[in-house]
PDB file of C-alpha atoms and ligand atoms in Angstrom:
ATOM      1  CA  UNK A   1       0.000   0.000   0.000  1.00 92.00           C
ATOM      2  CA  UNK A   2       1.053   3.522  -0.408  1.00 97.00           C
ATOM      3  CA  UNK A   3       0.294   6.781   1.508  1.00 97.00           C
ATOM      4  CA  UNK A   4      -0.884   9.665  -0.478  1.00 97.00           C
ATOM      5  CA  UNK A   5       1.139  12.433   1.566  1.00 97.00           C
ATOM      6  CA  UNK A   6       0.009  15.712  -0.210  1.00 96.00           C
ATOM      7  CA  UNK A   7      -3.372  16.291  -2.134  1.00 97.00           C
ATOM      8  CA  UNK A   8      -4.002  19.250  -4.273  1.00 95.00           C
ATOM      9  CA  UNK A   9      -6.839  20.545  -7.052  1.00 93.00           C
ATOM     10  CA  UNK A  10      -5.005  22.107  -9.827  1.00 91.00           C
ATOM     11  CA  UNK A  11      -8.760  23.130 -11.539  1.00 89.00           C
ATOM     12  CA  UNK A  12     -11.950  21.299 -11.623  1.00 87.00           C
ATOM     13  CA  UNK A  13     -10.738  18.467 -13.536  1.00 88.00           C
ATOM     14  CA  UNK A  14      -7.014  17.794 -12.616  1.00 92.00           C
ATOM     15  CA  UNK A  15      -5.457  16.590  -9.059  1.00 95.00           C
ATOM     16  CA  UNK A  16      -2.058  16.715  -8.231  1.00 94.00           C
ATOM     17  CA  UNK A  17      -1.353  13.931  -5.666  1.00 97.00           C
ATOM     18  CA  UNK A  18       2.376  13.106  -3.917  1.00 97.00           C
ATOM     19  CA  UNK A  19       3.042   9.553  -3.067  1.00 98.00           C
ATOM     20  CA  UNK A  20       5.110   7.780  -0.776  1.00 98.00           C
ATOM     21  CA  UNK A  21       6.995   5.325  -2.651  1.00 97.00           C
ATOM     22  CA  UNK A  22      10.835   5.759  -1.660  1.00 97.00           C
ATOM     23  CA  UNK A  23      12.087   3.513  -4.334  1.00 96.00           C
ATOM     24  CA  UNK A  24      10.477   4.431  -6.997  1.00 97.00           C
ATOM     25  CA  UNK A  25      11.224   7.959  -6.152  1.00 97.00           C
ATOM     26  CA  UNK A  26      14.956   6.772  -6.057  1.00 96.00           C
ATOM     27  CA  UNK A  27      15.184   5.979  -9.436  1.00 95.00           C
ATOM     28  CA  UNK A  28      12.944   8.733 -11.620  1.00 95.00           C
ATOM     29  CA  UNK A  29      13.439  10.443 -14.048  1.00 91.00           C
ATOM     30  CA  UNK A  30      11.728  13.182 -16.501  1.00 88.00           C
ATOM     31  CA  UNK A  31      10.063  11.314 -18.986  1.00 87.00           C
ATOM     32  CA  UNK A  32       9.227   8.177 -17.426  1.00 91.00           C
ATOM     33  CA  UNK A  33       5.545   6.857 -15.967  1.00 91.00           C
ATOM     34  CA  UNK A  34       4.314   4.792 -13.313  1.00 93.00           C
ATOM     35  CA  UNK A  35       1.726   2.463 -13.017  1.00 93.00           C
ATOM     36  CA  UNK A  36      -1.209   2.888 -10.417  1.00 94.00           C
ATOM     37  CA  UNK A  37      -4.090   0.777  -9.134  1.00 94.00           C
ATOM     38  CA  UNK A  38      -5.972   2.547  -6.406  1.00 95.00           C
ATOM     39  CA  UNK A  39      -7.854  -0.623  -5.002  1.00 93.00           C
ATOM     40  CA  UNK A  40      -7.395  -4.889  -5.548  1.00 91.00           C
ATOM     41  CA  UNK A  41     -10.269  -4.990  -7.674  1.00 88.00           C
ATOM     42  CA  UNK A  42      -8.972  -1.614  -9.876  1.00 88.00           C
ATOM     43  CA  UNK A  43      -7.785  -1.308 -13.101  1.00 88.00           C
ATOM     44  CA  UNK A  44      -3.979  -0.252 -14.106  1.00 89.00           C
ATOM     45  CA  UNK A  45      -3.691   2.867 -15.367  1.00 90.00           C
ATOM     46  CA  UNK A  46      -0.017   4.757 -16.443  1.00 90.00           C
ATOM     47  CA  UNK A  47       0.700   7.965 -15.269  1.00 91.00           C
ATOM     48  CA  UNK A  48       3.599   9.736 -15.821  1.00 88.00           C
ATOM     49  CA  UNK A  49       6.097  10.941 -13.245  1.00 92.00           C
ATOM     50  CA  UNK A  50       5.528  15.055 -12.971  1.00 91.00           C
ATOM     51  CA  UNK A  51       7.566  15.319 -10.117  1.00 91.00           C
ATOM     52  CA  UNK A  52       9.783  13.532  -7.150  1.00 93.00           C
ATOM     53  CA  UNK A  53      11.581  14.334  -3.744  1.00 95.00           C
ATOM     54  CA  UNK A  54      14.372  11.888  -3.825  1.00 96.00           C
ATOM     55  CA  UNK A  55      14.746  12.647   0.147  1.00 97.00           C
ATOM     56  CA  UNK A  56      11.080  12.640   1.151  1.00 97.00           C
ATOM     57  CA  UNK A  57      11.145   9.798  -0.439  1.00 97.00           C
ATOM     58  CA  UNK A  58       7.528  10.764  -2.863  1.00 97.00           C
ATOM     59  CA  UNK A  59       6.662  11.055  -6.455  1.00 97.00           C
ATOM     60  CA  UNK A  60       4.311  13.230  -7.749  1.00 95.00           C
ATOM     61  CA  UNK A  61       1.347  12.727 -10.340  1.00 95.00           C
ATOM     62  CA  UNK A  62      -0.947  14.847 -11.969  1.00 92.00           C
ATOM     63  CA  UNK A  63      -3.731  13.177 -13.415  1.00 90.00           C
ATOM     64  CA  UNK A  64      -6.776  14.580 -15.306  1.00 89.00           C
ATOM     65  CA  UNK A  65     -10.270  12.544 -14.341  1.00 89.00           C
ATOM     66  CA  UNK A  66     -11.251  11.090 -17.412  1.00 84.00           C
ATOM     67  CA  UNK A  67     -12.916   7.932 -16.745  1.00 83.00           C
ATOM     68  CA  UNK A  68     -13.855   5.803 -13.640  1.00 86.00           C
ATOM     69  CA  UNK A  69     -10.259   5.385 -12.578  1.00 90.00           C
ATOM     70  CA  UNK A  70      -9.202   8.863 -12.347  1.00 92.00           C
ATOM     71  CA  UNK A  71     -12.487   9.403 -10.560  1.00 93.00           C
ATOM     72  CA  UNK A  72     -11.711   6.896  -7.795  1.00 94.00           C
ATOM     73  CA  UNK A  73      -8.306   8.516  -7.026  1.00 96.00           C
ATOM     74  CA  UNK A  74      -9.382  11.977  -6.862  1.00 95.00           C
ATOM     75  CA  UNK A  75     -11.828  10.586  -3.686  1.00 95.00           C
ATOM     76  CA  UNK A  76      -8.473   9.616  -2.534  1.00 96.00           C
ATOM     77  CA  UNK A  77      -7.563  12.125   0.582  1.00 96.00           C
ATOM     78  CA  UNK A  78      -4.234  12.985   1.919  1.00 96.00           C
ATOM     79  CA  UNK A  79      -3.406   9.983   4.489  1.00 96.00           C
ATOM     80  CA  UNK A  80      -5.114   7.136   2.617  1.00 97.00           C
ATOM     81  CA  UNK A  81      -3.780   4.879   0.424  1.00 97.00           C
ATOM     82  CA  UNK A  82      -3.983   3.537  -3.421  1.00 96.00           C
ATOM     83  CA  UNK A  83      -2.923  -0.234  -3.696  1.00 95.00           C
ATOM     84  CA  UNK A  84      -0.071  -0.260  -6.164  1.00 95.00           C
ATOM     85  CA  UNK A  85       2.158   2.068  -7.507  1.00 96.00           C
ATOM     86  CA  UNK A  86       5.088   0.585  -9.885  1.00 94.00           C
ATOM     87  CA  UNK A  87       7.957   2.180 -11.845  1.00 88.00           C
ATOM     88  CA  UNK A  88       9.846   3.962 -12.879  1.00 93.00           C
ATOM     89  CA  UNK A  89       9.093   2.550 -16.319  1.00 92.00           C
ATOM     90  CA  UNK A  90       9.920   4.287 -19.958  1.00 89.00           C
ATOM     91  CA  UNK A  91      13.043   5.822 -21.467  1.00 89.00           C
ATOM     92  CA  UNK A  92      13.723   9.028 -19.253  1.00 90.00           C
ATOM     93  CA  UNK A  93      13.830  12.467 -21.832  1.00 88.00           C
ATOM     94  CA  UNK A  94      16.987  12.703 -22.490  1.00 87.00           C
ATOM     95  CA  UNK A  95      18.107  16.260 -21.353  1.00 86.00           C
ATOM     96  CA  UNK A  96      22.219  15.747 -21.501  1.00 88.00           C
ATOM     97  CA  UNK A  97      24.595  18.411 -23.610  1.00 89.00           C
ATOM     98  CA  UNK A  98      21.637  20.462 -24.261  1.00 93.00           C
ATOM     99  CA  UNK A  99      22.290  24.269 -24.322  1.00 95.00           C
ATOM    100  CA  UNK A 100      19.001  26.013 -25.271  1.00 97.00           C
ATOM    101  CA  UNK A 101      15.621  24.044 -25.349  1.00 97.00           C
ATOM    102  CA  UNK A 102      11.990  24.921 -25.967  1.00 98.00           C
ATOM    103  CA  UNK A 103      10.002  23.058 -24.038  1.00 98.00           C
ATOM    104  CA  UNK A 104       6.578  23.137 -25.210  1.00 97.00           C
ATOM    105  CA  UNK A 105       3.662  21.935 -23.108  1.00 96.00           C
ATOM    106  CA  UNK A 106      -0.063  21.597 -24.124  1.00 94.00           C
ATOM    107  CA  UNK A 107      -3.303  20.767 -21.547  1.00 92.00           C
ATOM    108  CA  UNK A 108      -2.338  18.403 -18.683  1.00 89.00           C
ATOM    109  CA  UNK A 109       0.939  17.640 -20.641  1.00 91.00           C
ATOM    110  CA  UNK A 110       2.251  20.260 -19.127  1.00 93.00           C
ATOM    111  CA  UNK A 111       2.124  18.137 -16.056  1.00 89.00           C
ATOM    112  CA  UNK A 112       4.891  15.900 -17.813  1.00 88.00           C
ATOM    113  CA  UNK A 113       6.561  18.990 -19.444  1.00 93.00           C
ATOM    114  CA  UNK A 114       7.333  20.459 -16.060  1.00 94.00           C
ATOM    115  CA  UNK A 115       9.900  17.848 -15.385  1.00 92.00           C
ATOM    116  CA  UNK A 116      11.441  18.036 -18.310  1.00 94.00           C
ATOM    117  CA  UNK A 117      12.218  21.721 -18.130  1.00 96.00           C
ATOM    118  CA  UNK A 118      12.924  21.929 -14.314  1.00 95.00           C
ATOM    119  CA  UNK A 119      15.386  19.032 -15.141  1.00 93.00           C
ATOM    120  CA  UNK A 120      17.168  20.836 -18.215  1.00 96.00           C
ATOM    121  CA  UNK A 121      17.255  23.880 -16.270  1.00 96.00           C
ATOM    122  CA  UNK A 122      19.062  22.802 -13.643  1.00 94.00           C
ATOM    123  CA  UNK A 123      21.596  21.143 -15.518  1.00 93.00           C
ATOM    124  CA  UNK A 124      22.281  24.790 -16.981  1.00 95.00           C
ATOM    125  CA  UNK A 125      20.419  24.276 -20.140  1.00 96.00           C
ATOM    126  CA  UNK A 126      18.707  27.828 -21.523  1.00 97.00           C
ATOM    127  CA  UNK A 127      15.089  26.680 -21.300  1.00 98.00           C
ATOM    128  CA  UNK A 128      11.990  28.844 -23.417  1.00 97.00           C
ATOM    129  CA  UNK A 129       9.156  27.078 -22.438  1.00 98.00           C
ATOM    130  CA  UNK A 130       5.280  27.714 -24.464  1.00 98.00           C
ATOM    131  CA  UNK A 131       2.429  26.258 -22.797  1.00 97.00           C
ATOM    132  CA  UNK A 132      -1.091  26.385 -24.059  1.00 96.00           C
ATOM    133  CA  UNK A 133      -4.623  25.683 -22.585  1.00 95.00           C
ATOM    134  CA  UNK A 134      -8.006  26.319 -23.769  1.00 93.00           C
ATOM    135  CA  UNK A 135      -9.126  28.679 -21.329  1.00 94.00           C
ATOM    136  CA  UNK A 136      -7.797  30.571 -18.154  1.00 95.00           C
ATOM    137  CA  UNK A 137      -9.688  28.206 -16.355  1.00 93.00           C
ATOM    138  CA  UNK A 138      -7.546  25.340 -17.164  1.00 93.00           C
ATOM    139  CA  UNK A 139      -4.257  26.992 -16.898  1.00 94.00           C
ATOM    140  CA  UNK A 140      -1.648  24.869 -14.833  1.00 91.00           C
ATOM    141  CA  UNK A 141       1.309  25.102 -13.160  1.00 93.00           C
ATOM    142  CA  UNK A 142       2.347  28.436 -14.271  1.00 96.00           C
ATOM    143  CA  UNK A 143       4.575  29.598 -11.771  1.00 96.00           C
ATOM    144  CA  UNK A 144       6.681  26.524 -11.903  1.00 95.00           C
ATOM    145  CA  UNK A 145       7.156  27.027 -15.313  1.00 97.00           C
ATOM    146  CA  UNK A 146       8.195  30.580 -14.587  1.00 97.00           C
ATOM    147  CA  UNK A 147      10.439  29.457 -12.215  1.00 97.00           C
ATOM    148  CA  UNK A 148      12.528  26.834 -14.535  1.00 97.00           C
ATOM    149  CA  UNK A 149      12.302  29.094 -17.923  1.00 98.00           C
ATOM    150  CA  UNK A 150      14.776  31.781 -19.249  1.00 97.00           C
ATOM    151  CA  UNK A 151      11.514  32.853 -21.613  1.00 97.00           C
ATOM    152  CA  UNK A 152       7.783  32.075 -20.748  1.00 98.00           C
ATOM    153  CA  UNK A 153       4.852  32.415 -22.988  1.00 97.00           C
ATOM    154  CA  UNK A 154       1.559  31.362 -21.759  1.00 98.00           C
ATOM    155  CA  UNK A 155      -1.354  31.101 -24.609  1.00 97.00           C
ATOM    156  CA  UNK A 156      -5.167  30.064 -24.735  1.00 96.00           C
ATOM    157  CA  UNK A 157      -7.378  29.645 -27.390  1.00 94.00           C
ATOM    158  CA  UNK A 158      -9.624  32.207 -26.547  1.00 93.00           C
ATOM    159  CA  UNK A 159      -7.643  34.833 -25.127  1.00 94.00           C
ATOM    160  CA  UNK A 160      -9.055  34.544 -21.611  1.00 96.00           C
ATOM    161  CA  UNK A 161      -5.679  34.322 -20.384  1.00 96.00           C
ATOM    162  CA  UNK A 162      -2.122  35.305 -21.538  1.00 95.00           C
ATOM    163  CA  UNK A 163      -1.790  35.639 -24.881  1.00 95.00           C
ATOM    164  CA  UNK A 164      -4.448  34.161 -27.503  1.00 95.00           C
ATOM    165  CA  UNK A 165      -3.580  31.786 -30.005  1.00 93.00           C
ATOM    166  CA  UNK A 166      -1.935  28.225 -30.160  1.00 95.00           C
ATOM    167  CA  UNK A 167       1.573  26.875 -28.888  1.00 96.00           C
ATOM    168  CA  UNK A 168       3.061  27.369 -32.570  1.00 95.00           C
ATOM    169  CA  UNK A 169       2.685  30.867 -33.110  1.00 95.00           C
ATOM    170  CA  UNK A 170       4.657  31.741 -30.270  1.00 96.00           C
ATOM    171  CA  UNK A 171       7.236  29.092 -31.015  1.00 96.00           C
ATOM    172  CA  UNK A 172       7.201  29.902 -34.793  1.00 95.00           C
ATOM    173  CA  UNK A 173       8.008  33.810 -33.894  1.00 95.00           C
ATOM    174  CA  UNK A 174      10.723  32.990 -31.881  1.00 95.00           C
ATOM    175  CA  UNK A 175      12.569  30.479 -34.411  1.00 96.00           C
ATOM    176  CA  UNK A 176      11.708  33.277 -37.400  1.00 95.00           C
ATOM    177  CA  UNK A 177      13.627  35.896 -34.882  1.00 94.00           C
ATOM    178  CA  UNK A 178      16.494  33.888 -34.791  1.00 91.00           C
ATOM    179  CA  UNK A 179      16.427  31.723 -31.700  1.00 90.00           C
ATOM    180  CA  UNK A 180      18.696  28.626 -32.108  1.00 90.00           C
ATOM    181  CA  UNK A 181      17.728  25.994 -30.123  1.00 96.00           C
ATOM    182  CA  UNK A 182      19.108  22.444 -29.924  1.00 94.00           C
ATOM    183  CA  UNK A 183      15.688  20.425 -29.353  1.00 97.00           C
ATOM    184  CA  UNK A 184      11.978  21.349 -29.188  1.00 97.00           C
ATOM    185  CA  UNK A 185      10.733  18.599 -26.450  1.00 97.00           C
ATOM    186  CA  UNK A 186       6.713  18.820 -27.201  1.00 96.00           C
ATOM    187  CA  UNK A 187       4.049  16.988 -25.094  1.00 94.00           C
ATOM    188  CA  UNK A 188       0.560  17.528 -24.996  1.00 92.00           C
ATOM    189  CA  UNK A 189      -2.429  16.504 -27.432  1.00 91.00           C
ATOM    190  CA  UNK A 190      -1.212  14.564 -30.903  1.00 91.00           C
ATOM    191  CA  UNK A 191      -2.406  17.734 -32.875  1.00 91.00           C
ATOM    192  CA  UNK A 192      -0.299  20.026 -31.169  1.00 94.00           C
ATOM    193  CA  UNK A 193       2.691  17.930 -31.366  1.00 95.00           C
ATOM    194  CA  UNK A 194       1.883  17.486 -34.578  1.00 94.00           C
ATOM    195  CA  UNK A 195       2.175  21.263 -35.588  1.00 95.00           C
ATOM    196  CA  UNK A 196       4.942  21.375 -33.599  1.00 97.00           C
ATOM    197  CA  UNK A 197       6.992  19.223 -35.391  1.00 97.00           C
ATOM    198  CA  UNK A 198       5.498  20.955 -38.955  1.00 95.00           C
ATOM    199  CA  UNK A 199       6.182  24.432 -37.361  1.00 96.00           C
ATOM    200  CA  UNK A 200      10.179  23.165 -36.477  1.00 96.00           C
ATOM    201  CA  UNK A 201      10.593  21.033 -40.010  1.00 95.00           C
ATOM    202  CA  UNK A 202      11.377  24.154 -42.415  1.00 95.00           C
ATOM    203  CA  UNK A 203      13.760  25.103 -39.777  1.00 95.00           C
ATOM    204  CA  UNK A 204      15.983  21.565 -39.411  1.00 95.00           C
ATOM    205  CA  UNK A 205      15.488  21.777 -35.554  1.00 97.00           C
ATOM    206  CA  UNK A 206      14.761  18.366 -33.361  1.00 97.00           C
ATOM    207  CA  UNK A 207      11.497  17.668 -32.244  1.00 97.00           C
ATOM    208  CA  UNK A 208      11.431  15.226 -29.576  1.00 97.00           C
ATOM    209  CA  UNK A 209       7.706  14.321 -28.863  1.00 96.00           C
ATOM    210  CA  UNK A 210       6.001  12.274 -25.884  1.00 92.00           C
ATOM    211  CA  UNK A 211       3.522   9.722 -26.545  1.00 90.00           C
ATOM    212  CA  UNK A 212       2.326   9.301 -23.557  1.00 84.00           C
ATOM    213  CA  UNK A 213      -1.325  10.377 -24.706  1.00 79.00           C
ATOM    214  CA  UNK A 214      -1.971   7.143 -26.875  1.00 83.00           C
ATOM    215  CA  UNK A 215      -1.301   4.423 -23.559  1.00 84.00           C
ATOM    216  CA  UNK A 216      -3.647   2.860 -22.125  1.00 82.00           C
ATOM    217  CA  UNK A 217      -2.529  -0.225 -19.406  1.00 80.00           C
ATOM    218  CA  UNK A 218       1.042   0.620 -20.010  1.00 82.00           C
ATOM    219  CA  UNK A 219       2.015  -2.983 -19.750  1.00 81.00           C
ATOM    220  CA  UNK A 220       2.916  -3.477 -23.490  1.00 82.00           C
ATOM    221  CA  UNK A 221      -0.210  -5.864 -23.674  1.00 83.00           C
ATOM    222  CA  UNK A 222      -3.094  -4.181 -24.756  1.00 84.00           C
ATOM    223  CA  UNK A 223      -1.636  -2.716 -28.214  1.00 85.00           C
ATOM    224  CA  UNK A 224      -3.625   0.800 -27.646  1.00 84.00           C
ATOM    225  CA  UNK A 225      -0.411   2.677 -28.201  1.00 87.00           C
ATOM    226  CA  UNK A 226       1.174   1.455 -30.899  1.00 90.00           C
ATOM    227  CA  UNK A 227       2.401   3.666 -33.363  1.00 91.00           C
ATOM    228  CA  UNK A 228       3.943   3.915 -36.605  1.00 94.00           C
ATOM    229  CA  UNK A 229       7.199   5.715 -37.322  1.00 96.00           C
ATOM    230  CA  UNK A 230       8.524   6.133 -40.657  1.00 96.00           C
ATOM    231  CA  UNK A 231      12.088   7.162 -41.626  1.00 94.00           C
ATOM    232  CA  UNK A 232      13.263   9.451 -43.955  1.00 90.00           C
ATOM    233  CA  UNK A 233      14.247   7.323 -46.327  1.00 92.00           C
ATOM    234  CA  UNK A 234      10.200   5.458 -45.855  1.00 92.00           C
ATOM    235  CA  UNK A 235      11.101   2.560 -44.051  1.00 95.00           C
ATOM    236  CA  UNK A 236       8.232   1.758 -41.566  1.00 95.00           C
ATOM    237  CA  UNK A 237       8.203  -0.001 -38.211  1.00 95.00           C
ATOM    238  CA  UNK A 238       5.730  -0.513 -35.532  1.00 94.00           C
ATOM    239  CA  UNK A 239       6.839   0.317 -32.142  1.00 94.00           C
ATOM    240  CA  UNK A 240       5.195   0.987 -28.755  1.00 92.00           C
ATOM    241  CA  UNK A 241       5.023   3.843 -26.722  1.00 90.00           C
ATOM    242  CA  UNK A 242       4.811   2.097 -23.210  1.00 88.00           C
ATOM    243  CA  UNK A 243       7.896   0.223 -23.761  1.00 90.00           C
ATOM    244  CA  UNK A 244      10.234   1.955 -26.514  1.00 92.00           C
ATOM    245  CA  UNK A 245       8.974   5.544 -25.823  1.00 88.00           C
ATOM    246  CA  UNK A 246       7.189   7.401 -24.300  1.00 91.00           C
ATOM    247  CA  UNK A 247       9.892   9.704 -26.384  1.00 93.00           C
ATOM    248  CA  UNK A 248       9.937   9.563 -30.089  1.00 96.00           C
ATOM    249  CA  UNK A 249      11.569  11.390 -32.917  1.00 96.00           C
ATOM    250  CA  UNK A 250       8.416  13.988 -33.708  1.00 97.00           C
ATOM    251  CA  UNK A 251       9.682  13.726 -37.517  1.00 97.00           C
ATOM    252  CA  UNK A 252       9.277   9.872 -37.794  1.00 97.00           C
ATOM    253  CA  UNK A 253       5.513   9.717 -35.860  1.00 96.00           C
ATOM    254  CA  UNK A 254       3.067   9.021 -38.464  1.00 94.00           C
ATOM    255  CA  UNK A 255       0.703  11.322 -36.133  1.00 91.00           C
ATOM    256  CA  UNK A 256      -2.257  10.850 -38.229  1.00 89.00           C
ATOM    257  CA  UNK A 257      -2.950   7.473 -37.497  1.00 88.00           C
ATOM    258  CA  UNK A 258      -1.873   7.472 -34.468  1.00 86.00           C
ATOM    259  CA  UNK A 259      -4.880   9.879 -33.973  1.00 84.00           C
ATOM    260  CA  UNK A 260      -7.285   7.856 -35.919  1.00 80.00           C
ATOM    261  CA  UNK A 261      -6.339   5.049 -33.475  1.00 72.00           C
ATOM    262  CA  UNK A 262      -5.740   6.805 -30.831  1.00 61.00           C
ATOM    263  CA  UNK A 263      -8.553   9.245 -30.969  1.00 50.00           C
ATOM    264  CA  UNK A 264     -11.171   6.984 -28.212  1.00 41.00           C
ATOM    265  CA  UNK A 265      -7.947   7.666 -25.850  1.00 45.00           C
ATOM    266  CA  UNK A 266      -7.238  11.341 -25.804  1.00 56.00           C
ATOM    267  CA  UNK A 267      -9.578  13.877 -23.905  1.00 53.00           C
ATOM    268  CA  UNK A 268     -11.511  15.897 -25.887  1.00 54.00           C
ATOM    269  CA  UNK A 269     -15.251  16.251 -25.698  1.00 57.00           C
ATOM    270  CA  UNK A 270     -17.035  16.130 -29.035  1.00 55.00           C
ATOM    271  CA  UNK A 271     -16.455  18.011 -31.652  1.00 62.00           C
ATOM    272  CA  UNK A 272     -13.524  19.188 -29.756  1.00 65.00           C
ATOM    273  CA  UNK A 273     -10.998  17.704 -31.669  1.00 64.00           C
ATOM    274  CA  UNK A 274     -11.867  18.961 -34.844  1.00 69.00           C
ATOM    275  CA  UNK A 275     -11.946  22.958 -33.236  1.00 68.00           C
ATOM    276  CA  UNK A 276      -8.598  22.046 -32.198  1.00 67.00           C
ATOM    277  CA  UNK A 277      -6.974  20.870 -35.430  1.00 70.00           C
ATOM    278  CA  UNK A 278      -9.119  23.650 -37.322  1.00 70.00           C
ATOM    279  CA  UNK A 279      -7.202  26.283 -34.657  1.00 67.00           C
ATOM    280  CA  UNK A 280      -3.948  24.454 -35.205  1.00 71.00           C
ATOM    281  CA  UNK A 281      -3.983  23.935 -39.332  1.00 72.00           C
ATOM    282  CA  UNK A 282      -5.422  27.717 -38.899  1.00 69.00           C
ATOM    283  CA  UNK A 283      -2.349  29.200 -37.104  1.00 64.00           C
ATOM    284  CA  UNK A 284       0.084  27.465 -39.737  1.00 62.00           C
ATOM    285  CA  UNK A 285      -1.112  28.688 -42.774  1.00 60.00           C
TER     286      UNK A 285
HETATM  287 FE1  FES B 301      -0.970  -0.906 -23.664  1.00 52.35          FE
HETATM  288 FE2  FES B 301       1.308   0.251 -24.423  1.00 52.35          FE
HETATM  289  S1  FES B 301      -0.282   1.078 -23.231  1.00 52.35           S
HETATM  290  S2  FES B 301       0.531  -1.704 -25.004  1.00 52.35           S
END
């Protein structure tokens, strides 16, 4: 069993929980996931690591309640207990020799962005980070972006908050002016790391992209987030993001089946994820 030490609401539909689990918080890394059940009977569900205290011995999650789950661990309260938590599992981002990153976070990916930027900035890495909700009322983890960025640009679709408009028009602006960055690390829905990686292409820059949207059990069993990747030179080959990933190389994911397949998966309400590709193809005219 393990103790949830620290509960907090991030907005109406995402919890931030810490968890006492000293070994796994021993070994994480950026990047990488765990996997929770909250009771015996319960279901596995991934989660990836946003956060841990090596010394307190905890690792954070942030987890947006989706489904039945999610909906069972945000009853959770500070001093109970969820059943299992496993990990770390996944390739960590790797964040080594960097000099000057965007980090671009979309939605709750921000929640595994976070990590990824506190991680290159300590390691002395220039970090730009661009994060992007739909509304103020969604907006997460701000200052601790702030806190970890050299540059911060907060958007929303509608304006209701920081600047309107999507992640790439900020991030194209900034490439156009002349920024040189190593890497653009992207994670957040498939259609935003989709135009990210069409934004960066023109430019030759790295995309590194998470697909941690598309798992499901993230036990390499279920299939739900397999994905194609195809070369440059059009070789194909099937890999999976719960056990080769969650990282890819943005240029080789064939992104638009992964969000035919993966559309039951990701989060968006009906008609939703048409607005948001609309907004997206829209911005990169
Ligand atoms: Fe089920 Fe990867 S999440 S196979």
């Amino acid at each position: 069993m393990f103790r949830i030490v620290n509960k907090k609401k991030l907005n109406d539909t995402v919890t931030m929980m810490d968890i006492l689990a000293p070994l796994v918080a021993k070994k994480a890394e950026a990047g990488q996931f765990i996997i929770l059940r909250v009771d015996e009977e319960g279901e596995r569900i991934p989660l990836t690591v946003a956060g841990y205290d090596r010394t307190a011995g905890t690792v954070q999650i942030i987890f947006q309640i989706v489904g039945g789950t999610t909906m069972l661990l945000d009853k959770k309260e500070a001093g109970e207990f969820i059943e299992d938590f496993v990990g770390p599992l996944g390739v960590p981002t790797k964040t080594e020799g960097r000099k000057k990153v965007c980090v671009v976070g979309g939605g709750v990916g921000c929640a595994i962005a976070l990590p990824v930027a506190q991680k290159l900035h300590e390691a002395g890495c220039k970090v730009h980070s661009v994060i992007g909700f739909r509304n103020k009322d969604l907006v997460l983890l701000e200052e601790e972006f702030k806190a970890c960025s050299d540059k911060f640009t907060l958007v929303t679709d509608d304006g209701s908050y920081g600047r309107q408009g999507v992640v790439t028009l900020p991030l194209k602006e900034e490439i156009e002016r002349g920024e040189r960055f190593d890497e653009i690390i992207a994670i957040g829905p498939l259609v935003m790391m989709k135009y990210v990686v069409a934004t960066a292409k023109p430019y030759g820059i790295p995309v590194t992209v998470s697909m941690n949207p598309i798992m499901i059990d993230g036990t390499g069993m279920c299939g739900g987030c397999r994905l194609t990747l195809v070369k440059e030179d059009g070789t194909r080959s099937v890999k999976f993001a719960c056990v080769d990933g969650p990282d890819f190389n943005g240029y080789e994911v064939d992104f638009d089946e992964a969000m035919l397949r993966g559309g039951a998966y990701e989060t968006f309400e009906a008609g939703e994820r048409e607005r948001v590709c609309n907004l997206f193809a829209k911005e990169s005219r």
